[in-house]
Amino acid sequence: MRIRPLHDRIIVKRVEAERTTASGIVIPDTAAEKPEQGEVIAVGPGRLDERGKRIAPDVKVGDRVLFGKYAGQTVKVEGEELLVMREDDIMAVITPEAGAMKKAA
């Protein structure tokens, strides 16, 4: 699939939420909320300022991001559910801690 967002729009794919709680209770699909985290699939070239100069986005493809519960517009592309949102809808970029990466290795 090839998709190219325009201006400051970003395409995000939601990541799967945990299906069990910390105490081990399994949450069924019908009761689970949609995750508010996702992976950036595509990024537009950025918005234009008052002078017509392009302002590059702060996120890049592959970033894991946090966004609001009602952020973006849900679209289906080739059977896959994606979110199209503006860069302003993204609240944070999640970066793994250096110590956590060493433990996983």
N, CA and C of each residue as an Amber inpcrd file, in Angstrom:
protein
   315
   0.8500000  -1.1720000   0.0000000   0.0000000   0.0000000   0.0000000
   0.8960000   1.2350000   0.0000000   0.4950000   2.1860000  -0.7890000
   1.2370000   3.4400000  -0.8520000   0.2520000   4.5790000  -0.6270000
   0.4840000   5.3540000   0.4280000  -0.4070000   6.4650000   0.7450000
   0.4690000   7.6610000   1.1090000   0.1140000   8.8320000   0.6000000
   0.9070000  10.0360000   0.8260000   0.0060000  11.1280000   1.3840000
   0.1440000  11.4240000   2.6800000  -0.6790000  12.4880000   3.2590000
  -0.2000000  13.8650000   2.7830000  -1.1060000  14.8120000   2.7890000
  -0.7920000  16.1710000   2.3550000  -0.5880000  17.0930000   3.5500000
   0.1880000  18.1310000   3.3440000   0.4430000  19.1960000   4.3210000
   0.9340000  18.6270000   5.6530000   0.2860000  18.9680000   6.7620000
   0.7540000  18.5130000   8.0760000  -0.0300000  17.2950000   8.5760000
  -0.5880000  16.5370000   7.6590000  -1.3460000  15.3500000   8.0520000
  -0.4210000  14.1460000   8.2160000  -0.8510000  13.2490000   9.0890000
  -0.0580000  12.0770000   9.4390000  -0.9740000  10.8590000   9.4250000
  -0.4880000   9.7400000   8.9090000  -1.2350000   8.4830000   8.9000000
  -0.6940000   7.6210000  10.0330000  -1.6050000   7.1650000  10.9100000
  -1.2230000   6.3870000  12.0850000  -1.9990000   5.0720000  12.1020000
  -1.3100000   4.0050000  12.4390000  -1.9520000   2.7030000  12.6350000
  -1.9690000   2.4330000  14.1370000  -3.1700000   2.2000000  14.6700000
  -3.2860000   1.9200000  16.1050000  -2.5200000   0.6450000  16.4540000
  -1.8930000   0.6460000  17.6320000  -1.2220000  -0.5560000  18.1110000
  -2.2010000  -1.3250000  18.9860000  -2.0500000  -2.6190000  19.0290000
  -2.9500000  -3.4620000  19.8210000  -2.7860000  -3.1620000  21.3000000
  -3.8860000  -3.0270000  21.9950000  -3.8750000  -2.7980000  23.4320000
  -3.6760000  -4.1190000  24.1570000  -3.2100000  -4.0240000  25.3910000
  -3.0550000  -5.2160000  26.2150000  -4.4260000  -5.8510000  26.4400000
  -4.5070000  -7.1470000  26.3280000  -5.7710000  -7.8660000  26.5030000
  -5.9590000  -8.3900000  27.9250000  -4.9310000  -8.2630000  28.7690000
  -5.0560000  -8.7030000  30.1590000  -4.6490000  -7.5670000  31.0820000
  -5.2580000  -7.5390000  32.2540000  -4.9090000  -6.5300000  33.2490000
  -3.6840000  -6.9920000  34.0150000  -3.1800000  -6.1410000  34.8990000
  -2.0020000  -6.4810000  35.6990000  -2.2690000  -7.6830000  36.5940000
  -3.5300000  -7.8780000  36.9840000  -3.8710000  -9.0160000  37.8470000
  -4.1890000 -10.2820000  37.0520000  -4.1060000 -10.2080000  35.7160000
  -4.2990000 -11.3990000  34.8920000  -5.6950000 -11.5840000  34.3400000
  -6.5800000 -10.6200000  34.5140000  -7.9470000 -10.7280000  34.0020000
  -7.9270000 -10.4380000  32.4990000  -8.5240000 -11.3170000  31.7120000
  -8.5730000 -11.1480000  30.2660000  -9.7410000 -10.2350000  29.8970000
  -9.4670000  -9.2180000  29.0830000 -10.4970000  -8.2700000  28.6580000
 -11.0080000  -8.7030000  27.2840000 -12.3130000  -8.9440000  27.1400000
 -12.8460000  -9.3350000  25.8290000 -12.8130000  -8.1650000  24.8480000
 -12.8230000  -8.4770000  23.5560000 -12.7740000  -7.4420000  22.5180000
 -13.8940000  -6.4260000  22.6450000 -15.0780000  -6.8730000  23.0470000
 -16.2270000  -5.9700000  23.1220000 -16.0760000  -4.9460000  24.2420000
 -15.3260000  -5.2600000  25.2980000 -15.1680000  -4.3470000  26.4270000
 -13.9070000  -3.4960000  26.3160000 -12.9920000  -3.8750000  25.4550000
 -11.7270000  -3.1530000  25.3420000 -11.9290000  -1.8310000  24.6080000
 -11.2620000  -0.7920000  25.1200000 -11.3070000   0.5080000  24.4500000
 -10.2690000   0.5180000  23.3430000 -10.5000000   1.3660000  22.3480000
  -9.5200000   1.5020000  21.2820000  -8.2590000   2.1290000  21.8650000
  -7.1010000   1.6390000  21.4750000  -5.8570000   2.1990000  22.0220000
  -5.6330000   3.6290000  21.5490000  -4.9820000   4.4050000  22.3900000
  -4.6860000   5.7880000  22.0690000  -3.2110000   5.9450000  21.7420000
  -2.6180000   4.8420000  21.2740000  -1.2370000   4.8320000  20.8240000
  -1.2070000   4.2580000  19.4290000  -0.2260000   4.6650000  18.6660000
  -0.1160000   4.1300000  17.3270000   1.2660000   4.3220000  16.7570000
   1.4680000   3.7050000  15.5950000   2.7310000   3.8330000  14.8870000
   2.4940000   4.6950000  13.6490000   3.3910000   5.6420000  13.4310000
   3.2840000   6.5300000  12.2750000   3.6510000   5.7420000  11.0200000
   2.7230000   5.7020000  10.0640000   2.9050000   4.9620000   8.8130000
   3.3920000   5.8910000   7.6950000   2.8860000   7.1380000   7.6660000
   3.2730000   8.1010000   6.6350000   3.1420000   9.5170000   7.1950000
   3.9840000  10.4150000   6.6970000   3.9990000  11.8050000   7.1640000
   3.9820000  12.7290000   5.9610000   3.1440000  13.7500000   6.0350000
   3.0990000  14.7540000   4.9770000   4.3330000  15.6430000   5.0160000
   4.5170000  16.4840000   4.0120000   5.7140000  17.3280000   3.9360000
   5.7520000  18.4500000   4.9720000   4.6310000  18.7590000   5.6040000
   4.5900000  19.8200000   6.6070000   3.6780000  20.9540000   6.1590000
   3.3780000  21.8400000   7.0900000   2.4910000  22.9560000   6.7730000
   3.3080000  24.1570000   6.3110000   2.6180000  25.1140000   5.7410000
   3.2650000  26.3430000   5.2910000   3.0130000  27.4500000   6.3080000
   4.0510000  28.2670000   6.5740000   3.8540000  29.4000000   7.4700000
   3.3110000  30.5960000   6.6890000   3.2220000  31.7700000   7.3380000
   2.6460000  32.9540000   6.7050000   3.4190000  33.4020000   5.4690000
   4.6930000  33.1090000   5.4350000   5.5520000  33.5380000   4.3200000
   5.6400000  32.4870000   3.2150000   4.9680000  31.3700000   3.4030000
   5.0050000  30.3160000   2.3950000   6.1500000  29.3340000   2.5720000
   6.8610000  29.4360000   3.6970000   7.9850000  28.5330000   3.9750000
   7.4480000  27.2510000   4.6230000   7.9420000  26.1190000   4.1900000
   7.4850000  24.8200000   4.6870000   8.0820000  24.5520000   6.0760000
   7.2240000  24.1490000   7.0280000   7.6590000  23.7810000   8.3750000
   7.5710000  22.2660000   8.4720000   8.7130000  21.6160000   8.5960000
   8.7720000  20.1530000   8.6250000   8.1280000  19.6120000   9.9030000
   7.4420000  18.4600000   9.8280000   6.8250000  17.8610000  11.0160000
   7.8790000  17.3440000  11.9960000   7.4940000  17.2440000  13.2740000
   8.3910000  16.7490000  14.3170000   8.3980000  15.2290000  14.4130000
   7.4680000  14.5560000  13.7720000   7.4110000  13.0900000  13.8310000
   7.8960000  12.5060000  12.5070000   8.2920000  11.2310000  12.5720000
   8.7560000  10.5640000  11.3590000   8.1340000   9.1760000  11.2940000
   8.2190000   8.5580000  10.1450000   7.6760000   7.2150000   9.9580000
   8.3680000   6.2650000  10.9390000   7.5610000   5.4330000  11.6010000
   8.0860000   4.4800000  12.5640000   7.9720000   4.9420000  14.0050000
   7.7310000   6.2370000  14.2460000   7.5720000   6.7430000  15.6100000
   6.3140000   6.1480000  16.2350000   6.3780000   5.8820000  17.5340000
   5.1910000   5.4550000  18.2830000   4.6760000   6.6990000  19.0010000
   3.3930000   7.0070000  18.8200000   2.8580000   8.2730000  19.3020000
   1.6130000   8.0740000  20.1790000   1.3520000   9.0840000  21.0080000
   0.1410000   9.1540000  21.8220000  -0.7650000  10.2170000  21.2190000
  -2.0630000   9.9370000  21.1870000  -3.0200000  10.9080000  20.6520000
  -4.2970000  10.8210000  21.4640000  -5.1500000  11.8150000  21.3190000
  -6.4060000  11.8690000  22.0540000  -7.3920000  10.8050000  21.6040000
  -8.3280000  10.4900000  22.4770000  -9.3180000   9.4490000  22.2170000
 -10.1140000   9.7050000  20.9430000 -10.4340000  10.9540000  20.6650000
 -11.2530000  11.2910000  19.5050000 -10.4480000  11.9780000  18.3990000
  -9.1460000  11.8140000  18.4050000  -8.2840000  12.4700000  17.4210000
  -8.3750000  11.7840000  16.0640000  -8.2850000  12.5650000  15.0200000
  -8.1770000  12.0310000  13.6720000  -9.4630000  11.4880000  13.0950000
  -9.3450000  11.0670000  11.8600000 -10.4560000  10.4940000  11.0970000
 -10.0870000   9.0590000  10.7420000 -10.9460000   8.1060000  11.0790000
 -10.6820000   6.7030000  10.7650000 -11.0360000   6.4260000   9.3140000
 -10.1040000   5.7740000   8.6020000 -10.3320000   5.3830000   7.2050000
  -9.8770000   3.9370000   7.0350000 -10.4580000   3.2560000   6.0560000
 -10.0260000   1.9000000   5.7220000  -9.3210000   1.9440000   4.3810000
  -8.0990000   1.4420000   4.3580000  -7.3150000   1.3740000   3.1320000
  -6.8680000  -0.0690000   2.9620000  -7.3160000  -0.6870000   1.8730000
  -7.0010000  -2.0930000   1.5940000  -7.3320000  -2.9900000   2.7910000
  -8.4840000  -2.7290000   3.4270000  -8.9440000  -3.5470000   4.5380000
  -8.2840000  -3.2500000   5.8730000  -7.3650000  -2.3050000   5.9070000
  -6.6580000  -1.9660000   7.1350000  -7.1900000  -0.6390000   7.6720000
  -7.5050000  -0.5980000   8.9730000  -8.0400000   0.6080000   9.6000000
  -6.8990000   1.5350000  10.0040000  -6.9160000   2.7440000   9.4770000
  -5.8840000   3.7390000   9.7470000  -6.5210000   5.0270000  10.2390000
  -5.7240000   5.8610000  10.8840000  -6.1690000   7.1790000  11.3260000
  -5.4240000   8.2390000  10.5330000  -6.1520000   9.2340000  10.0530000
  -5.5450000  10.3970000   9.4120000  -5.7470000  11.5500000  10.3830000
  -4.6510000  12.1690000  10.8070000  -4.7470000  13.2620000  11.7720000
  -3.7240000  14.3390000  11.4540000  -3.9430000  15.4840000  12.0300000
  -2.9800000  16.5770000  11.8880000  -1.8990000  16.3920000  12.9480000
  -0.7500000  16.9620000  12.6840000   0.3590000  16.8440000  13.6420000
  -0.0410000  17.4130000  15.0010000  -0.8830000  18.4340000  15.0200000
  -1.3270000  19.0360000  16.2830000  -2.1100000  18.0580000  17.1590000
  -2.7070000  17.0130000  16.5630000  -3.4710000  16.0250000  17.3250000
  -2.5800000  15.0710000  18.1140000  -1.3030000  15.0250000  17.7810000
  -0.3760000  14.1320000  18.4710000   0.1330000  14.8220000  19.7250000
   0.0300000  14.1170000  20.8570000   0.4220000  14.7060000  22.1290000
   1.8700000  14.4180000  22.5010000   2.3930000  13.2430000  22.0970000
   3.7560000  12.8730000  22.4820000   4.2720000  11.7540000  21.5980000
   5.6030000  11.6620000  21.5340000   6.2720000  10.5510000  20.8760000
   6.8500000   9.6710000  21.9830000   6.5820000   8.3740000  21.9060000
   7.0670000   7.4350000  22.9200000   8.4120000   6.8900000  22.4620000
   9.4230000   7.0410000  23.3130000  10.7420000   6.4990000  22.9970000
  11.1090000   5.4790000  24.0670000  11.6250000   4.3200000  23.6580000
  12.0030000   3.3180000  24.6530000  13.2010000   3.8090000  25.4610000
  13.2400000   3.4290000  26.7430000  14.3520000   3.8010000  27.5970000
  15.5630000   2.9600000  27.2480000  16.7450000   3.5380000  27.4060000
  17.9850000   2.8250000  27.0740000  18.1350000   1.5710000  27.9400000
  17.7720000   1.6420000  29.2050000  17.8780000   0.4980000  30.1070000
  16.9300000  -0.6250000  29.7140000  15.7290000  -0.2690000  29.2590000
  14.7500000  -1.2730000  28.8550000  15.2160000  -2.0140000  27.6140000
  15.8970000  -1.3000000  26.7160000  16.3740000  -1.9330000  25.4970000
  17.5030000  -2.9310000  25.8190000  18.3540000  -2.5930000  26.7980000
  19.4570000  -3.4880000  27.1770000  18.9230000  -4.7560000  27.8330000
  17.8590000  -4.6160000  28.6500000  17.2630000  -5.7860000  29.3210000
  16.6550000  -6.7260000  28.3190000  16.0430000  -6.1910000  27.2390000
  15.3970000  -7.0280000  26.2470000  16.4090000  -7.8050000  25.4150000
  17.6220000  -7.2930000  25.3150000  18.6440000  -7.9460000  24.4760000
  19.2810000  -9.1260000  25.1320000
